[in-house]
């Protein structure tokens, strides 16, 4: 069995207790990872606090070179990392639209390069006879990163790289369902970073909670479910930790009348089923105008019927399994409820394979509306409800009538009109004639129960810092 230790103060650490990592394509354990004790967490935080003292005072150029070197390490170990991701997470190496684990590794490496181009010079707020005021950005201290199981490597990079570039030290805890690629990443990064700048602990249950309330951690950046985000916020209250919370989404896509269905259907399918729908900003509710509803349903169903589902290690697999058994049960339960609610299954609804893997075929469900569980709740799996509407203001109200507000999309041949609709959507990002594309220079974050704060771009980098205002006398 594969086994990877965690890393504290630049050193590999093992513990006598381990937990198993299951390959979702087989339902069988194939690796183990060590369980960190509360003392291990304390040691990781202490190592980060010590490293912070010198790391935060290094010239930006030194930290820039370090994150560029981490990107190079990722690229040089691309196949190894992609293989770990496919075996622990399930997504294919290549996959549908080539958005599988090789893509994840490639983007992770490129994200380091892009972040290294960003600058945060002091802002001059005033400079005149009454004096000069500058706004500087200082690193926060120790950042605790808690990541989910859907894009384990990429989300780890989104947390780690801006934090250390801005001068912080980090303790990361990956999901216990997908710890391996992150353990390997931290091992590789420690080949170029000073000891203690980046530490990792792994374990099941309780470790994330302990981080949220830990007195030695100054900020938590968390990506995961809204429910866990609330628990972290409560745990962080006592120490007044800074928080960036990237939480759940139930993104609506609105197809306006007159859209070119054959052109947009493949993009809509890709935006909904990327990573088997297990993506925070996947399209999860598709609203289509009456006049084109049947055409859109037909186009999406025909794509869904053409894809292959199987083990992600096999060439030619478009979609792998759902990542874990309880997520599969959740998706299957939503599907059964949709059936009871009168949903019409145009494709899928069941496992296409008879083995122990957590497979579920890409599923398109017509005939449901708001108020049905499959529409109201985030499925986080390969199932998409297509909902009929006839009035533009009504569909906007329905799309906004959801506690989440991560992303949304408008699909139209009339871009100016799409922009008017986009401006009225209650979400952090809106795509026009696309869904889910991210860019390292474009801030990304949720509103409402999808969280607060942003990642990416200079705005995201600033969230890894605290402002300090400096008042200077007028120069004579
Ligand atoms: P999760 O909330 O169950 O777990 C995420 C992480 O939190 C894991 O590392 C887990 O061990 C840890 N954790 C669990 N309970 C904790 C607690 N009480 N205190 C501290 N840490 C705790 O989420 P998941 O099931 O891994 O991921 C799926 C969810 O993540 C979906 O809702 C999805 O929309 C969301 N997500 C959001 C974004 C975004 O950018 N907004 C991106 C990816 C995923």
Coordinates of C-alpha atoms in Angstrom, one line a residue, residues 41-471:
X41 CA -0.9 20.0 15.3
X42 CA 0.7 22.1 18.1
X43 CA 4.2 21.2 16.8
X44 CA 3.1 22.2 13.2
X45 CA 1.7 25.5 14.4
X46 CA 4.8 26.2 16.5
X47 CA 7.1 25.4 13.5
X48 CA 5.1 27.8 11.3
X49 CA 5.2 30.5 13.9
X50 CA 9.0 30.2 14.1
X51 CA 9.4 30.2 10.3
X52 CA 7.1 33.2 9.9
X53 CA 9.6 35.4 11.8
X54 CA 12.2 35.2 9.1
X55 CA 10.1 34.3 6.1
X56 CA 7.9 37.4 6.4
X57 CA 11.0 39.6 6.3
X58 CA 12.6 38.1 3.2
X59 CA 12.5 40.3 0.1
X60 CA 9.5 39.6 -2.1
X61 CA 11.8 38.5 -4.9
X62 CA 13.0 35.6 -2.7
X63 CA 9.5 34.5 -2.0
X64 CA 8.6 34.9 -5.7
X65 CA 11.5 32.6 -6.7
X66 CA 10.3 30.1 -4.1
X67 CA 6.7 29.8 -5.5
X68 CA 8.1 29.7 -9.1
X69 CA 10.3 26.8 -7.9
X70 CA 7.3 25.0 -6.4
X71 CA 5.5 25.4 -9.7
X72 CA 8.5 23.8 -11.5
X73 CA 8.5 20.9 -9.0
X74 CA 4.8 20.3 -9.6
X75 CA 5.4 20.2 -13.4
X76 CA 8.4 17.9 -13.1
X77 CA 6.3 15.4 -11.0
X78 CA 3.1 15.8 -13.0
X79 CA 2.4 12.2 -13.8
X80 CA 3.1 11.1 -10.3
X81 CA 0.7 13.7 -8.9
X82 CA -2.0 13.1 -11.5
X83 CA -1.9 9.4 -10.8
X84 CA -2.3 10.0 -7.0
X85 CA -5.3 12.3 -7.8
X86 CA -7.0 9.8 -10.1
X87 CA -6.6 7.0 -7.6
X88 CA -7.8 9.0 -4.5
X89 CA -10.3 11.3 -6.1
X90 CA -11.6 9.3 -9.1
X91 CA -11.4 11.8 -11.9
X92 CA -9.8 10.4 -15.1
X93 CA -6.2 11.2 -16.0
X94 CA -7.5 12.8 -19.2
X95 CA -11.2 12.7 -19.1
X96 CA -14.1 14.7 -20.7
X97 CA -12.8 17.8 -22.4
X98 CA -9.4 16.9 -20.9
X99 CA -10.4 18.4 -17.6
X100 CA -9.1 15.4 -15.5
X101 CA -6.2 15.1 -13.1
X102 CA -3.5 16.0 -15.6
X103 CA -5.4 19.3 -16.1
X104 CA -5.5 19.8 -12.4
X105 CA -1.8 19.3 -12.1
X106 CA -1.1 21.6 -15.1
X107 CA -3.3 24.4 -13.7
X108 CA -1.7 24.0 -10.2
X109 CA 1.8 24.6 -11.7
X110 CA 0.6 27.5 -13.9
X111 CA -1.1 29.1 -10.9
X112 CA 2.2 29.4 -9.2
X113 CA 3.6 31.2 -12.2
X114 CA 0.7 33.6 -12.4
X115 CA 0.6 34.4 -8.7
X116 CA 4.4 35.2 -8.9
X117 CA 3.5 38.0 -11.4
X118 CA 1.3 39.8 -8.9
X119 CA 2.4 42.9 -6.9
X120 CA 1.1 44.7 -3.9
X121 CA 2.9 48.0 -3.7
X122 CA 1.8 50.4 -0.9
X123 CA -1.1 52.7 -1.9
X124 CA -0.5 56.4 -1.5
X125 CA -3.8 57.7 -0.2
X126 CA -2.8 61.3 0.2
X127 CA 0.4 63.3 -0.5
X128 CA 0.4 67.0 0.0
X129 CA 0.9 69.9 2.3
X130 CA -0.9 68.2 5.1
X131 CA 1.3 65.1 4.9
X132 CA 1.4 61.8 3.2
X133 CA -0.6 58.7 4.0
X134 CA 0.4 55.2 2.7
X135 CA -1.5 52.0 3.0
X136 CA 0.9 49.0 3.4
X137 CA 0.0 45.3 3.4
X138 CA 1.6 43.1 6.0
X139 CA 1.5 39.3 6.2
X140 CA -0.9 37.9 8.8
X141 CA 1.2 35.2 10.5
X142 CA 0.2 31.6 10.5
X143 CA -2.5 30.6 8.0
X144 CA -4.4 27.4 8.5
X145 CA -5.7 25.9 5.3
X146 CA -8.5 23.3 5.3
X147 CA -9.3 21.8 1.9
X148 CA -12.1 19.5 0.4
X149 CA -11.9 16.4 -1.7
X150 CA -13.0 17.5 -5.1
X151 CA -9.9 19.3 -6.5
X152 CA -7.4 18.3 -3.8
X153 CA -4.2 19.6 -5.5
X154 CA -5.6 22.7 -7.1
X155 CA -7.4 24.0 -4.0
X156 CA -4.3 23.3 -1.9
X157 CA -2.4 25.5 -4.3
X158 CA -5.0 28.2 -4.2
X159 CA -4.7 28.3 -0.4
X160 CA -0.9 27.9 0.0
X161 CA 0.7 29.9 -2.8
X162 CA -0.7 33.3 -2.2
X163 CA -0.4 32.9 1.6
X164 CA 3.3 32.1 1.5
X165 CA 4.0 34.6 -1.3
X166 CA 2.5 37.3 0.9
X167 CA 4.9 36.3 3.7
X168 CA 2.8 34.0 5.8
X169 CA 3.6 30.5 7.1
X170 CA 1.0 27.7 6.5
X171 CA -0.3 24.6 8.2
X172 CA -2.6 22.7 5.7
X173 CA -5.0 19.9 6.5
X174 CA -6.3 18.1 3.4
X175 CA -9.6 16.2 3.4
X176 CA -9.1 12.7 4.9
X177 CA -10.8 11.3 1.8
X178 CA -8.0 12.7 -0.5
X179 CA -4.8 13.4 1.5
X180 CA -2.2 11.9 -0.8
X181 CA -1.6 14.5 -3.6
X182 CA -1.5 17.2 -1.0
X183 CA 1.0 15.3 1.2
X184 CA 3.2 14.8 -1.9
X185 CA 2.8 18.4 -2.9
X186 CA 4.0 19.6 0.5
X187 CA 6.9 17.2 0.4
X188 CA 8.0 18.6 -3.0
X189 CA 7.5 22.2 -1.8
X190 CA 9.7 21.6 1.2
X191 CA 12.5 20.8 -1.1
X192 CA 12.6 24.5 -1.9
X193 CA 11.1 26.2 1.1
X194 CA 12.9 26.9 4.4
X195 CA 11.8 24.5 7.1
X196 CA 8.5 25.4 8.8
X197 CA 7.1 27.7 6.1
X198 CA 4.7 25.0 4.9
X199 CA 3.6 22.2 7.2
X200 CA 0.9 19.5 6.7
X201 CA -1.1 17.4 9.1
X202 CA -3.5 14.7 8.1
X203 CA -6.2 12.9 10.0
X204 CA -9.9 12.2 10.4
X205 CA -12.5 14.0 12.4
X206 CA -11.7 16.8 14.8
X207 CA -8.4 18.0 13.3
X208 CA -10.0 20.8 11.3
X209 CA -12.1 21.8 14.3
X210 CA -8.9 22.0 16.4
X211 CA -7.3 24.3 13.7
X212 CA -10.3 26.6 13.7
X213 CA -10.0 27.3 17.4
X214 CA -6.2 27.0 17.7
X215 CA -4.7 30.1 19.4
X216 CA -1.5 29.9 17.3
X217 CA -3.3 30.2 13.9
X218 CA -4.2 33.7 12.8
X219 CA -6.3 33.0 9.8
X220 CA -8.2 30.1 8.3
X221 CA -8.8 29.8 4.6
X222 CA -11.4 27.1 4.1
X223 CA -13.0 25.6 1.0
X224 CA -15.8 23.1 1.7
X225 CA -19.5 22.9 2.6
X226 CA -21.5 25.7 4.1
X227 CA -22.3 23.6 7.2
X228 CA -18.6 23.1 7.9
X229 CA -17.9 26.8 7.2
X230 CA -20.4 27.8 9.9
X231 CA -18.7 25.5 12.4
X232 CA -15.3 27.0 11.5
X233 CA -16.7 30.5 12.0
X234 CA -18.0 29.6 15.4
X235 CA -14.7 27.9 16.3
X236 CA -12.7 30.9 15.1
X237 CA -14.7 33.4 17.1
X238 CA -12.8 33.0 20.4
X239 CA -9.5 34.0 18.8
X240 CA -11.0 36.4 16.3
X241 CA -9.3 34.7 13.4
X242 CA -9.4 36.2 10.0
X243 CA -11.4 34.0 7.6
X244 CA -11.8 33.3 3.9
X245 CA -14.7 30.9 3.4
X246 CA -15.3 29.4 0.0
X247 CA -18.5 27.4 0.5
X248 CA -21.1 25.5 -1.3
X249 CA -22.9 26.7 -4.5
X250 CA -26.0 25.9 -6.4
X251 CA -25.3 27.9 -9.5
X252 CA -28.1 28.7 -11.9
X253 CA -27.7 29.0 -15.6
X254 CA -30.4 31.0 -17.5
X255 CA -30.8 30.3 -21.2
X256 CA -32.5 33.4 -22.8
X257 CA -34.8 33.0 -25.8
X258 CA -33.0 32.9 -29.2
X259 CA -29.8 31.3 -27.9
X260 CA -28.0 29.0 -30.3
X261 CA -28.8 25.6 -28.7
X262 CA -26.5 23.4 -30.7
X263 CA -23.6 25.8 -30.0
X264 CA -24.1 26.2 -26.3
X265 CA -25.3 22.7 -25.3
X266 CA -21.8 21.2 -25.2
X267 CA -20.6 24.1 -23.1
X268 CA -23.5 23.8 -20.7
X269 CA -22.9 20.1 -20.4
X270 CA -19.2 20.7 -19.7
X271 CA -20.0 23.4 -17.1
X272 CA -22.5 21.2 -15.3
X273 CA -20.6 17.9 -15.4
X274 CA -17.0 19.1 -14.9
X275 CA -15.4 16.7 -12.4
X276 CA -18.7 14.7 -12.3
X277 CA -20.6 17.8 -11.1
X278 CA -18.3 17.8 -8.0
X279 CA -17.2 21.3 -8.5
X280 CA -18.3 24.3 -6.3
X281 CA -19.0 26.5 -9.3
X282 CA -20.5 23.8 -11.6
X283 CA -23.8 24.7 -13.2
X284 CA -26.3 22.9 -11.0
X285 CA -29.7 24.3 -12.1
X286 CA -30.4 25.0 -15.8
X287 CA -33.4 27.3 -16.6
X288 CA -34.4 27.2 -20.2
X289 CA -37.1 29.3 -21.9
X290 CA -40.3 27.5 -23.0
X291 CA -39.6 28.1 -26.7
X292 CA -36.3 26.1 -26.6
X293 CA -36.8 23.8 -23.7
X294 CA -37.4 20.6 -25.6
X295 CA -34.4 21.3 -28.0
X296 CA -32.1 21.9 -25.1
X297 CA -33.2 18.8 -23.2
X298 CA -32.6 16.7 -26.4
X299 CA -29.2 18.2 -27.0
X300 CA -28.0 17.6 -23.5
X301 CA -29.4 14.1 -23.4
X302 CA -27.6 13.2 -26.6
X303 CA -24.2 14.4 -25.2
X304 CA -24.8 12.5 -21.9
X305 CA -25.6 9.3 -23.8
X306 CA -22.4 9.5 -25.7
X307 CA -19.9 9.7 -22.8
X308 CA -18.1 6.8 -21.2
X309 CA -18.0 6.2 -17.4
X310 CA -15.3 4.0 -15.8
X311 CA -12.0 3.8 -14.0
X312 CA -10.1 7.0 -14.5
X313 CA -6.9 5.2 -15.0
X314 CA -8.2 3.6 -18.2
X315 CA -7.6 5.5 -21.4
X316 CA -10.8 6.8 -23.0
X317 CA -12.8 7.2 -19.8
X318 CA -14.7 10.5 -19.8
X319 CA -16.1 10.4 -16.3
X320 CA -14.9 8.4 -13.2
X321 CA -16.8 7.5 -10.1
X322 CA -18.3 9.8 -7.5
X323 CA -15.6 10.4 -4.9
X324 CA -17.1 8.6 -1.9
X325 CA -19.8 6.3 -0.9
X326 CA -21.8 8.8 1.2
X327 CA -21.8 11.4 -1.7
X328 CA -23.0 8.6 -4.0
X329 CA -25.8 7.8 -1.6
X330 CA -26.7 11.5 -1.4
X331 CA -26.9 11.8 -5.2
X332 CA -28.8 8.6 -5.6
X333 CA -31.3 9.8 -2.9
X334 CA -31.8 13.1 -4.7
X335 CA -32.4 11.1 -7.9
X336 CA -35.0 8.9 -6.2
X337 CA -36.7 11.9 -4.7
X338 CA -36.7 13.6 -8.2
X339 CA -38.4 10.5 -9.5
X340 CA -41.1 10.7 -6.8
X341 CA -41.5 14.5 -7.6
X342 CA -42.4 13.5 -11.2
X343 CA -39.0 14.2 -12.8
X344 CA -38.4 12.8 -16.2
X345 CA -35.0 11.0 -16.5
X346 CA -33.7 11.7 -20.0
X347 CA -30.5 9.8 -19.2
X348 CA -28.8 8.1 -16.3
X349 CA -30.3 7.8 -12.8
X350 CA -28.4 4.6 -12.0
X351 CA -24.9 3.2 -11.9
X352 CA -23.8 2.0 -15.3
X353 CA -21.3 -0.5 -13.9
X354 CA -21.8 -3.5 -11.8
X355 CA -18.8 -3.5 -9.5
X356 CA -17.8 -1.9 -6.2
X357 CA -16.9 1.5 -7.5
X358 CA -19.1 4.5 -6.7
X359 CA -20.3 5.1 -10.3
X360 CA -23.3 7.1 -11.3
X361 CA -24.1 7.9 -15.0
X362 CA -24.4 11.5 -16.1
X363 CA -28.1 12.2 -15.4
X364 CA -30.3 14.8 -17.0
X365 CA -33.7 15.4 -15.4
X366 CA -36.5 17.3 -17.0
X367 CA -39.9 18.4 -15.7
X368 CA -39.0 19.6 -12.2
X369 CA -39.3 23.1 -10.8
X370 CA -38.2 25.2 -7.8
X371 CA -39.3 23.7 -4.6
X372 CA -38.1 20.2 -5.6
X373 CA -35.1 19.0 -3.7
X374 CA -33.0 18.3 -6.8
X375 CA -33.4 22.0 -7.8
X376 CA -33.1 23.6 -4.4
X377 CA -30.2 21.6 -3.0
X378 CA -26.6 21.4 -4.2
X379 CA -26.3 17.8 -5.5
X380 CA -22.5 17.9 -5.9
X381 CA -22.7 15.0 -8.3
X382 CA -23.4 14.0 -11.9
X383 CA -27.0 15.1 -12.1
X384 CA -28.6 18.2 -13.7
X385 CA -32.2 19.4 -13.5
X386 CA -33.4 21.3 -16.6
X387 CA -36.2 23.7 -15.5
X388 CA -38.7 25.4 -17.8
X389 CA -39.6 29.1 -17.6
X390 CA -41.5 31.6 -19.6
X391 CA -40.9 35.0 -18.0
X392 CA -37.6 36.7 -17.6
X393 CA -38.2 38.5 -14.3
X394 CA -39.8 35.4 -12.9
X395 CA -36.8 33.3 -13.7
X396 CA -34.4 35.8 -12.2
X397 CA -36.4 35.8 -9.0
X398 CA -36.4 32.0 -9.0
X399 CA -32.7 31.8 -9.6
X400 CA -32.0 34.2 -6.8
X401 CA -34.3 32.5 -4.4
X402 CA -31.6 30.2 -3.1
X403 CA -29.4 30.6 0.0
X404 CA -26.3 30.1 -2.1
X405 CA -24.6 32.7 -4.2
X406 CA -21.4 31.4 -5.7
X407 CA -21.7 31.6 -9.5
X408 CA -24.3 31.9 -12.2
X409 CA -24.5 32.1 -16.0
X410 CA -26.5 33.8 -18.7
X411 CA -26.7 32.3 -22.2
X412 CA -27.8 34.5 -25.0
X413 CA -27.0 35.7 -28.5
X414 CA -27.6 39.3 -27.2
X415 CA -24.5 40.1 -25.0
X416 CA -25.8 43.5 -23.9
X417 CA -29.1 42.1 -22.7
X418 CA -27.2 39.2 -21.0
X419 CA -25.2 41.8 -19.1
X420 CA -28.4 43.4 -17.8
X421 CA -29.6 40.0 -16.5
X422 CA -26.1 39.1 -15.1
X423 CA -26.1 42.3 -13.0
X424 CA -29.3 41.2 -11.3
X425 CA -28.0 37.8 -10.3
X426 CA -27.1 37.4 -6.6
X427 CA -23.7 35.6 -6.9
X428 CA -20.0 36.4 -6.8
X429 CA -19.2 35.5 -10.4
X430 CA -21.4 35.5 -13.5
X431 CA -20.3 34.0 -16.8
X432 CA -22.0 35.0 -20.1
X433 CA -22.1 32.1 -22.6
X434 CA -19.9 30.0 -20.4
X435 CA -19.9 28.6 -16.9
X436 CA -17.2 27.8 -14.3
X437 CA -14.0 29.1 -16.1
X438 CA -11.6 30.5 -13.5
X439 CA -8.6 32.8 -14.0
X440 CA -5.7 33.4 -11.6
X441 CA -6.0 37.2 -12.1
X442 CA -9.8 37.3 -11.6
X443 CA -11.1 37.4 -7.9
X444 CA -13.5 34.5 -7.1
X445 CA -15.7 34.2 -4.1
X446 CA -19.3 33.7 -2.9
X447 CA -22.0 35.9 -1.5
X448 CA -24.9 34.9 0.8
X449 CA -24.3 31.4 2.2
X450 CA -21.6 30.6 -0.3
X451 CA -19.2 32.4 2.0
X452 CA -17.1 35.5 2.1
X453 CA -13.8 36.9 1.0
X454 CA -12.2 36.2 -2.4
X455 CA -9.3 34.2 -3.7
X456 CA -7.2 34.9 -6.8
X457 CA -5.8 38.1 -8.3
X458 CA -4.4 40.9 -6.3
X459 CA -7.7 41.1 -4.3
X460 CA -7.2 37.5 -3.2
X461 CA -3.5 38.1 -2.4
X462 CA -4.6 41.1 -0.2
X463 CA -6.7 38.6 1.9
X464 CA -3.5 37.0 2.9
X465 CA -2.4 40.3 4.5
X466 CA -3.5 42.9 7.0
X467 CA -3.6 46.6 6.2
X468 CA -1.4 49.0 8.0
X469 CA -1.8 52.8 7.4
X470 CA 1.3 55.0 7.8
X471 CA 0.9 58.7 8.3

